């Protein structure tokens, strides 16, 4: 009797359900939840060992062997296969000019990302290894966000290079804590209690917070991106601010700044936006090394009064967020059903703080260069590039990370915002952060969100309606109009009108 090819049928996490819905909604268009990690490598790379290392990870982790299906009745499921074969592709461009080879590798990588996965057929991960020079490579890992979150990526890469150093074997790695343990934890939570907490938080929020026009219904498309980074002085000021107020986190400070910018965009003082939360329960053993999609998107509500101090705003927001930490597992669809239209938003923010030292993600705020990028890897290899191609299903999405100084990148829909406008929003967030850190006792109403450059554009450029007027009396000007255009209507009252010529009679 042979073993079954299927070894498990699992439920989905809340965000997996949402991503699956969007991914299958338009199966002919772009799947924005397909991501691509890019790693540059220099040295004597053994591609056969690298391929074996990736296969060892698929064999090791059940969550990487999941296929997703929506059943005709009941909830969608993920089907875990006993064995899957890694989709592996190698290309040798080392005979081309360096610039040509890199450009061609970019084209190949983009093509891999554009190619949709069949979500029912695992694995939802494939690897392209491009040789761009005698001892230079670009490894492009294309995967679906259904499988992994940002925290998982460094864990995955750490295990990969451990396997590589072991000749393609995972035997030296510690036992796996399976993702199904988290799904079981989810099933044990008190959903009714969580829904009551979210109803209370969002009570009185009656209208959506939307930056896109009401008639906007854009098709799925890849986002564009701009970035920014805090100065050393601002970094230090923000650290001082969080130390000054016990329990205040940098995440909360950035959330307040983002809320003020969104409030300026929407003309609101009661703002709701989405936050991407880690979702890894502290009471779940082994959660820090699990591979899977733990993150969730939940609403953040920020109400600000111009007469309120920055310190009061931050203290209130921190308290409100702390009260909801135990209920962040609830799905966004459940929250929105409970809270109504006020829980609807189209901007999102994520504060990324992942395990360090794994060389797995692009630092927020730009691509590393020089000594920062050229990090030592396994087997004498050197890391020369770390990049990530990703998109979001929102008009605006801010990702912030504290590693190496506060950096941020803003994903935006190019059909709604141009690059200059998007960059201006990043600059606004940094400007507001600087003002809050400089004087937390200042009033919220005195924070300058727009800034001098934007204000000059609105007041001086967009509102430049001044015009030269001829001299003389008003009566003389009217007489001139009578002579030049006697038939033009001068006065209208209801259905009656009088022309300039009739005024002269």
GROMACS .gro file of C-alpha atoms in nm, residues 160-485:
model
  326
  160UNK     CA    1   1.887   2.798   0.346
  161UNK     CA    2   2.248   2.900   0.404
  162UNK     CA    3   2.282   2.654   0.692
  163UNK     CA    4   2.174   2.379   0.452
  164UNK     CA    5   2.415   2.508   0.187
  165UNK     CA    6   2.710   2.493   0.427
  166UNK     CA    7   2.604   2.135   0.511
  167UNK     CA    8   2.621   2.033   0.145
  168UNK     CA    9   2.248   2.068   0.079
  169UNK     CA   10   2.124   1.887   0.389
  170UNK     CA   11   1.882   2.008   0.658
  171UNK     CA   12   1.980   1.740   0.910
  172UNK     CA   13   2.174   1.986   1.124
  173UNK     CA   14   1.877   2.218   1.176
  174UNK     CA   15   1.662   2.201   1.491
  175UNK     CA   16   1.319   2.032   1.476
  176UNK     CA   17   1.045   2.230   1.300
  177UNK     CA   18   0.769   2.396   1.497
  178UNK     CA   19   0.487   2.352   1.244
  179UNK     CA   20   0.263   2.632   1.124
  180UNK     CA   21  -0.041   2.418   1.202
  181UNK     CA   22   0.030   2.483   1.574
  182UNK     CA   23  -0.052   2.849   1.511
  183UNK     CA   24  -0.371   2.760   1.323
  184UNK     CA   25  -0.474   2.547   1.620
  185UNK     CA   26  -0.400   2.840   1.853
  186UNK     CA   27  -0.626   3.060   1.641
  187UNK     CA   28  -0.911   2.813   1.674
  188UNK     CA   29  -0.890   2.836   2.055
  189UNK     CA   30  -0.933   3.214   2.075
  190UNK     CA   31  -1.249   3.387   2.201
  191UNK     CA   32  -1.386   3.542   1.885
  192UNK     CA   33  -1.691   3.701   2.051
  193UNK     CA   34  -1.473   3.884   2.303
  194UNK     CA   35  -1.251   4.011   2.024
  195UNK     CA   36  -1.545   4.138   1.821
  196UNK     CA   37  -1.680   4.326   2.123
  197UNK     CA   38  -1.342   4.497   2.171
  198UNK     CA   39  -1.329   4.611   1.810
  199UNK     CA   40  -1.691   4.734   1.818
  200UNK     CA   41  -1.605   4.951   2.118
  201UNK     CA   42  -1.289   5.090   1.956
  202UNK     CA   43  -1.463   5.186   1.633
  203UNK     CA   44  -1.792   5.310   1.782
  204UNK     CA   45  -1.889   5.644   1.630
  205UNK     CA   46  -1.669   5.603   1.324
  206UNK     CA   47  -1.944   5.628   1.066
  207UNK     CA   48  -1.764   5.703   0.739
  208UNK     CA   49  -1.476   5.537   0.554
  209UNK     CA   50  -1.135   5.705   0.546
  210UNK     CA   51  -1.047   5.704   0.176
  211UNK     CA   52  -0.775   5.887  -0.016
  212UNK     CA   53  -0.891   5.756  -0.354
  213UNK     CA   54  -1.189   5.918  -0.529
  214UNK     CA   55  -1.526   5.756  -0.462
  215UNK     CA   56  -1.557   5.649  -0.828
  216UNK     CA   57  -1.210   5.489  -0.833
  217UNK     CA   58  -1.209   5.119  -0.913
  218UNK     CA   59  -0.856   5.050  -1.034
  219UNK     CA   60  -0.761   4.709  -1.169
  220UNK     CA   61  -0.484   4.518  -0.985
  221UNK     CA   62  -0.145   4.667  -1.072
  222UNK     CA   63   0.206   4.670  -0.934
  223UNK     CA   64   0.288   4.961  -0.706
  224UNK     CA   65   0.560   5.217  -0.755
  225UNK     CA   66   0.781   5.313  -0.461
  226UNK     CA   67   0.960   5.609  -0.306
  227UNK     CA   68   1.167   5.616   0.012
  228UNK     CA   69   1.304   5.837   0.284
  229UNK     CA   70   1.529   5.817   0.586
  230UNK     CA   71   1.547   6.009   0.912
  231UNK     CA   72   1.857   6.210   0.987
  232UNK     CA   73   2.081   6.105   1.276
  233UNK     CA   74   1.948   6.402   1.472
  234UNK     CA   75   1.587   6.294   1.419
  235UNK     CA   76   1.671   5.933   1.511
  236UNK     CA   77   1.816   6.050   1.841
  237UNK     CA   78   1.524   6.286   1.908
  238UNK     CA   79   1.275   6.004   1.851
  239UNK     CA   80   1.466   5.775   2.087
  240UNK     CA   81   1.461   6.050   2.349
  241UNK     CA   82   1.087   6.094   2.296
  242UNK     CA   83   1.004   5.726   2.352
  243UNK     CA   84   1.225   5.717   2.664
  244UNK     CA   85   1.055   6.026   2.803
  245UNK     CA   86   0.710   5.865   2.805
  246UNK     CA   87   0.703   5.525   2.972
  247UNK     CA   88   0.570   5.251   2.746
  248UNK     CA   89   0.560   5.468   2.434
  249UNK     CA   90   0.682   5.284   2.124
  250UNK     CA   91   0.831   5.422   1.806
  251UNK     CA   92   0.556   5.239   1.617
  252UNK     CA   93   0.292   5.448   1.795
  253UNK     CA   94   0.477   5.772   1.720
  254UNK     CA   95   0.495   5.688   1.348
  255UNK     CA   96   0.129   5.583   1.347
  256UNK     CA   97   0.033   5.925   1.484
  257UNK     CA   98   0.241   6.101   1.219
  258UNK     CA   99   0.093   5.889   0.941
  259UNK     CA  100  -0.260   5.958   1.075
  260UNK     CA  101  -0.197   6.333   1.059
  261UNK     CA  102  -0.079   6.307   0.698
  262UNK     CA  103  -0.380   6.091   0.603
  263UNK     CA  104  -0.603   6.337   0.788
  264UNK     CA  105  -0.463   6.620   0.578
  265UNK     CA  106  -0.523   6.417   0.260
  266UNK     CA  107  -0.883   6.335   0.353
  267UNK     CA  108  -0.978   6.650   0.547
  268UNK     CA  109  -1.060   6.447   0.860
  269UNK     CA  110  -0.977   6.461   1.230
  270UNK     CA  111  -1.106   6.109   1.294
  271UNK     CA  112  -0.888   5.884   1.080
  272UNK     CA  113  -0.883   5.507   1.028
  273UNK     CA  114  -0.605   5.330   0.841
  274UNK     CA  115  -0.484   4.972   0.826
  275UNK     CA  116  -0.190   4.840   1.024
  276UNK     CA  117   0.001   4.525   0.946
  277UNK     CA  118   0.064   4.347   1.277
  278UNK     CA  119   0.310   4.062   1.340
  279UNK     CA  120   0.044   3.827   1.477
  280UNK     CA  121   0.293   3.591   1.647
  281UNK     CA  122   0.152   3.501   1.991
  282UNK     CA  123   0.408   3.528   2.269
  283UNK     CA  124   0.252   3.229   2.446
  284UNK     CA  125   0.299   2.999   2.145
  285UNK     CA  126   0.621   2.798   2.187
  286UNK     CA  127   0.858   2.823   1.893
  287UNK     CA  128   0.666   3.105   1.724
  288UNK     CA  129   0.984   3.303   1.655
  289UNK     CA  130   1.119   3.036   1.416
  290UNK     CA  131   0.796   2.928   1.245
  291UNK     CA  132   0.747   2.971   0.871
  292UNK     CA  133   0.404   3.090   0.760
  293UNK     CA  134   0.171   3.386   0.725
  294UNK     CA  135   0.112   3.519   1.074
  295UNK     CA  136   0.063   3.886   0.998
  296UNK     CA  137  -0.282   4.039   0.996
  297UNK     CA  138  -0.427   4.371   0.887
  298UNK     CA  139  -0.636   4.554   1.147
  299UNK     CA  140  -0.778   4.908   1.167
  300UNK     CA  141  -0.605   5.183   1.363
  301UNK     CA  142  -0.827   5.471   1.467
  302UNK     CA  143  -0.670   5.807   1.552
  303UNK     CA  144  -0.876   6.103   1.668
  304UNK     CA  145  -0.695   6.432   1.708
  305UNK     CA  146  -0.805   6.762   1.857
  306UNK     CA  147  -0.612   7.075   1.752
  307UNK     CA  148  -0.619   7.188   2.117
  308UNK     CA  149  -0.465   6.860   2.234
  309UNK     CA  150  -0.091   6.833   2.297
  310UNK     CA  151   0.123   6.590   2.102
  311UNK     CA  152   0.206   6.413   2.429
  312UNK     CA  153  -0.164   6.362   2.505
  313UNK     CA  154  -0.229   6.231   2.152
  314UNK     CA  155   0.057   5.980   2.176
  315UNK     CA  156  -0.038   5.865   2.525
  316UNK     CA  157  -0.400   5.803   2.425
  317UNK     CA  158  -0.305   5.621   2.105
  318UNK     CA  159  -0.055   5.400   2.290
  319UNK     CA  160  -0.319   5.304   2.548
  320UNK     CA  161  -0.578   5.225   2.281
  321UNK     CA  162  -0.335   5.009   2.085
  322UNK     CA  163  -0.221   4.823   2.398
  323UNK     CA  164  -0.582   4.737   2.481
  324UNK     CA  165  -0.625   4.572   2.140
  325UNK     CA  166  -0.305   4.364   2.127
  326UNK     CA  167  -0.482   4.049   2.247
  327UNK     CA  168  -0.745   4.081   1.972
  328UNK     CA  169  -0.529   4.144   1.667
  329UNK     CA  170  -0.591   3.792   1.538
  330UNK     CA  171  -0.948   3.872   1.430
  331UNK     CA  172  -0.992   3.892   1.052
  332UNK     CA  173  -1.043   4.232   0.894
  333UNK     CA  174  -1.366   4.115   0.732
  334UNK     CA  175  -1.505   4.018   1.077
  335UNK     CA  176  -1.401   4.354   1.223
  336UNK     CA  177  -1.561   4.547   0.938
  337UNK     CA  178  -1.884   4.348   0.966
  338UNK     CA  179  -1.902   4.438   1.335
  339UNK     CA  180  -1.798   4.802   1.309
  340UNK     CA  181  -1.962   4.909   0.984
  341UNK     CA  182  -1.837   5.157   0.721
  342UNK     CA  183  -1.615   5.346   0.966
  343UNK     CA  184  -1.374   5.051   0.967
  344UNK     CA  185  -1.314   5.089   0.593
  345UNK     CA  186  -0.984   5.242   0.476
  346UNK     CA  187  -0.757   5.244   0.173
  347UNK     CA  188  -0.419   5.325   0.327
  348UNK     CA  189  -0.200   5.089   0.526
  349UNK     CA  190   0.110   5.112   0.743
  350UNK     CA  191   0.356   4.846   0.858
  351UNK     CA  192   0.630   4.879   1.119
  352UNK     CA  193   0.886   4.611   1.042
  353UNK     CA  194   1.108   4.474   1.314
  354UNK     CA  195   1.240   4.135   1.212
  355UNK     CA  196   1.511   3.906   1.349
  356UNK     CA  197   1.843   4.061   1.253
  357UNK     CA  198   2.160   3.932   1.094
  358UNK     CA  199   1.999   3.722   0.824
  359UNK     CA  200   2.058   3.931   0.511
  360UNK     CA  201   1.713   3.851   0.384
  361UNK     CA  202   1.533   4.178   0.327
  362UNK     CA  203   1.604   4.511   0.171
  363UNK     CA  204   1.638   4.774   0.445
  364UNK     CA  205   1.362   5.035   0.429
  365UNK     CA  206   1.471   5.359   0.269
  366UNK     CA  207   1.688   5.233  -0.011
  367UNK     CA  208   1.930   4.974  -0.143
  368UNK     CA  209   2.247   4.921   0.061
  369UNK     CA  210   2.578   5.001  -0.099
  370UNK     CA  211   2.948   4.962  -0.037
  371UNK     CA  212   3.053   4.784   0.281
  372UNK     CA  213   2.693   4.764   0.399
  373UNK     CA  214   2.590   4.554   0.099
  374UNK     CA  215   2.902   4.339   0.069
  375UNK     CA  216   2.841   4.107   0.363
  376UNK     CA  217   3.007   3.775   0.410
  377UNK     CA  218   2.793   3.474   0.335
  378UNK     CA  219   2.835   3.096   0.362
  379UNK     CA  220   3.112   2.898   0.198
  380UNK     CA  221   3.322   3.205   0.123
  381UNK     CA  222   3.042   3.371  -0.075
  382UNK     CA  223   2.982   3.742  -0.046
  383UNK     CA  224   2.640   3.906  -0.046
  384UNK     CA  225   2.644   4.197  -0.290
  385UNK     CA  226   2.274   4.280  -0.324
  386UNK     CA  227   1.955   4.244  -0.126
  387UNK     CA  228   1.627   4.350  -0.285
  388UNK     CA  229   1.257   4.280  -0.270
  389UNK     CA  230   0.991   4.334  -0.534
  390UNK     CA  231   0.651   4.363  -0.370
  391UNK     CA  232   0.317   4.537  -0.421
  392UNK     CA  233   0.010   4.616  -0.215
  393UNK     CA  234  -0.359   4.623  -0.292
  394UNK     CA  235  -0.404   4.976  -0.153
  395UNK     CA  236  -0.351   5.323  -0.305
  396UNK     CA  237  -0.092   5.404  -0.035
  397UNK     CA  238   0.115   5.181   0.191
  398UNK     CA  239   0.388   5.302   0.426
  399UNK     CA  240   0.652   5.056   0.548
  400UNK     CA  241   0.877   5.175   0.830
  401UNK     CA  242   1.179   5.003   0.984
  402UNK     CA  243   1.418   5.109   1.263
  403UNK     CA  244   1.717   4.899   1.155
  404UNK     CA  245   2.022   5.117   1.092
  405UNK     CA  246   1.820   5.431   1.158
  406UNK     CA  247   1.456   5.502   1.085
  407UNK     CA  248   1.385   5.441   0.717
  408UNK     CA  249   1.060   5.424   0.526
  409UNK     CA  250   0.931   5.336   0.185
  410UNK     CA  251   0.594   5.434   0.044
  411UNK     CA  252   0.420   5.213  -0.211
  412UNK     CA  253   0.168   5.400  -0.422
  413UNK     CA  254  -0.065   5.346  -0.715
  414UNK     CA  255   0.080   5.537  -1.013
  415UNK     CA  256  -0.270   5.583  -1.156
  416UNK     CA  257  -0.363   5.788  -0.847
  417UNK     CA  258  -0.041   5.958  -0.739
  418UNK     CA  259   0.266   6.076  -0.926
  419UNK     CA  260   0.619   6.029  -0.793
  420UNK     CA  261   0.657   6.388  -0.673
  421UNK     CA  262   0.333   6.372  -0.473
  422UNK     CA  263   0.428   6.037  -0.318
  423UNK     CA  264   0.773   6.165  -0.223
  424UNK     CA  265   0.607   6.470  -0.072
  425UNK     CA  266   0.399   6.245   0.155
  426UNK     CA  267   0.713   6.070   0.283
  427UNK     CA  268   0.868   6.410   0.349
  428UNK     CA  269   0.554   6.515   0.536
  429UNK     CA  270   0.573   6.212   0.766
  430UNK     CA  271   0.938   6.287   0.847
  431UNK     CA  272   0.855   6.656   0.901
  432UNK     CA  273   0.573   6.576   1.145
  433UNK     CA  274   0.796   6.328   1.331
  434UNK     CA  275   1.060   6.599   1.370
  435UNK     CA  276   0.811   6.847   1.514
  436UNK     CA  277   0.661   6.594   1.756
  437UNK     CA  278   1.004   6.486   1.880
  438UNK     CA  279   1.127   6.846   1.915
  439UNK     CA  280   0.839   6.956   2.139
  440UNK     CA  281   0.584   6.695   2.254
  441UNK     CA  282   0.404   6.965   2.453
  442UNK     CA  283   0.313   7.160   2.140
  443UNK     CA  284  -0.049   7.156   2.033
  444UNK     CA  285  -0.154   6.923   1.753
  445UNK     CA  286  -0.311   7.217   1.571
  446UNK     CA  287   0.029   7.386   1.549
  447UNK     CA  288   0.198   7.096   1.371
  448UNK     CA  289   0.296   7.198   1.018
  449UNK     CA  290   0.199   6.896   0.809
  450UNK     CA  291   0.220   7.061   0.468
  451UNK     CA  292   0.553   7.245   0.496
  452UNK     CA  293   0.692   7.548   0.319
  453UNK     CA  294   0.748   7.392  -0.024
  454UNK     CA  295   0.398   7.243  -0.049
  455UNK     CA  296   0.239   7.559   0.092
  456UNK     CA  297   0.421   7.774  -0.163
  457UNK     CA  298   0.296   7.544  -0.438
  458UNK     CA  299  -0.066   7.570  -0.321
  459UNK     CA  300  -0.068   7.941  -0.238
  460UNK     CA  301   0.170   8.086  -0.494
  461UNK     CA  302   0.143   7.847  -0.791
  462UNK     CA  303  -0.201   7.685  -0.779
  463UNK     CA  304  -0.372   7.996  -0.641
  464UNK     CA  305  -0.195   8.247  -0.863
  465UNK     CA  306  -0.511   8.431  -0.971
  466UNK     CA  307  -0.380   8.787  -0.949
  467UNK     CA  308  -0.414   8.998  -1.264
  468UNK     CA  309  -0.328   9.350  -1.378
  469UNK     CA  310  -0.630   9.584  -1.376
  470UNK     CA  311  -0.659   9.896  -1.586
  471UNK     CA  312  -0.683  10.230  -1.410
  472UNK     CA  313  -0.989  10.450  -1.400
  473UNK     CA  314  -1.328  10.456  -1.223
  474UNK     CA  315  -1.568  10.158  -1.209
  475UNK     CA  316  -1.832  10.369  -1.387
  476UNK     CA  317  -1.592  10.432  -1.675
  477UNK     CA  318  -1.524  10.059  -1.706
  478UNK     CA  319  -1.898   9.981  -1.720
  479UNK     CA  320  -1.944  10.245  -1.989
  480UNK     CA  321  -1.664  10.081  -2.187
  481UNK     CA  322  -1.842   9.744  -2.164
  482UNK     CA  323  -2.167   9.906  -2.280
  483UNK     CA  324  -1.989  10.039  -2.588
  484UNK     CA  325  -1.797   9.718  -2.659
  485UNK     CA  326  -2.065   9.452  -2.587
   0.00000   0.00000   0.00000
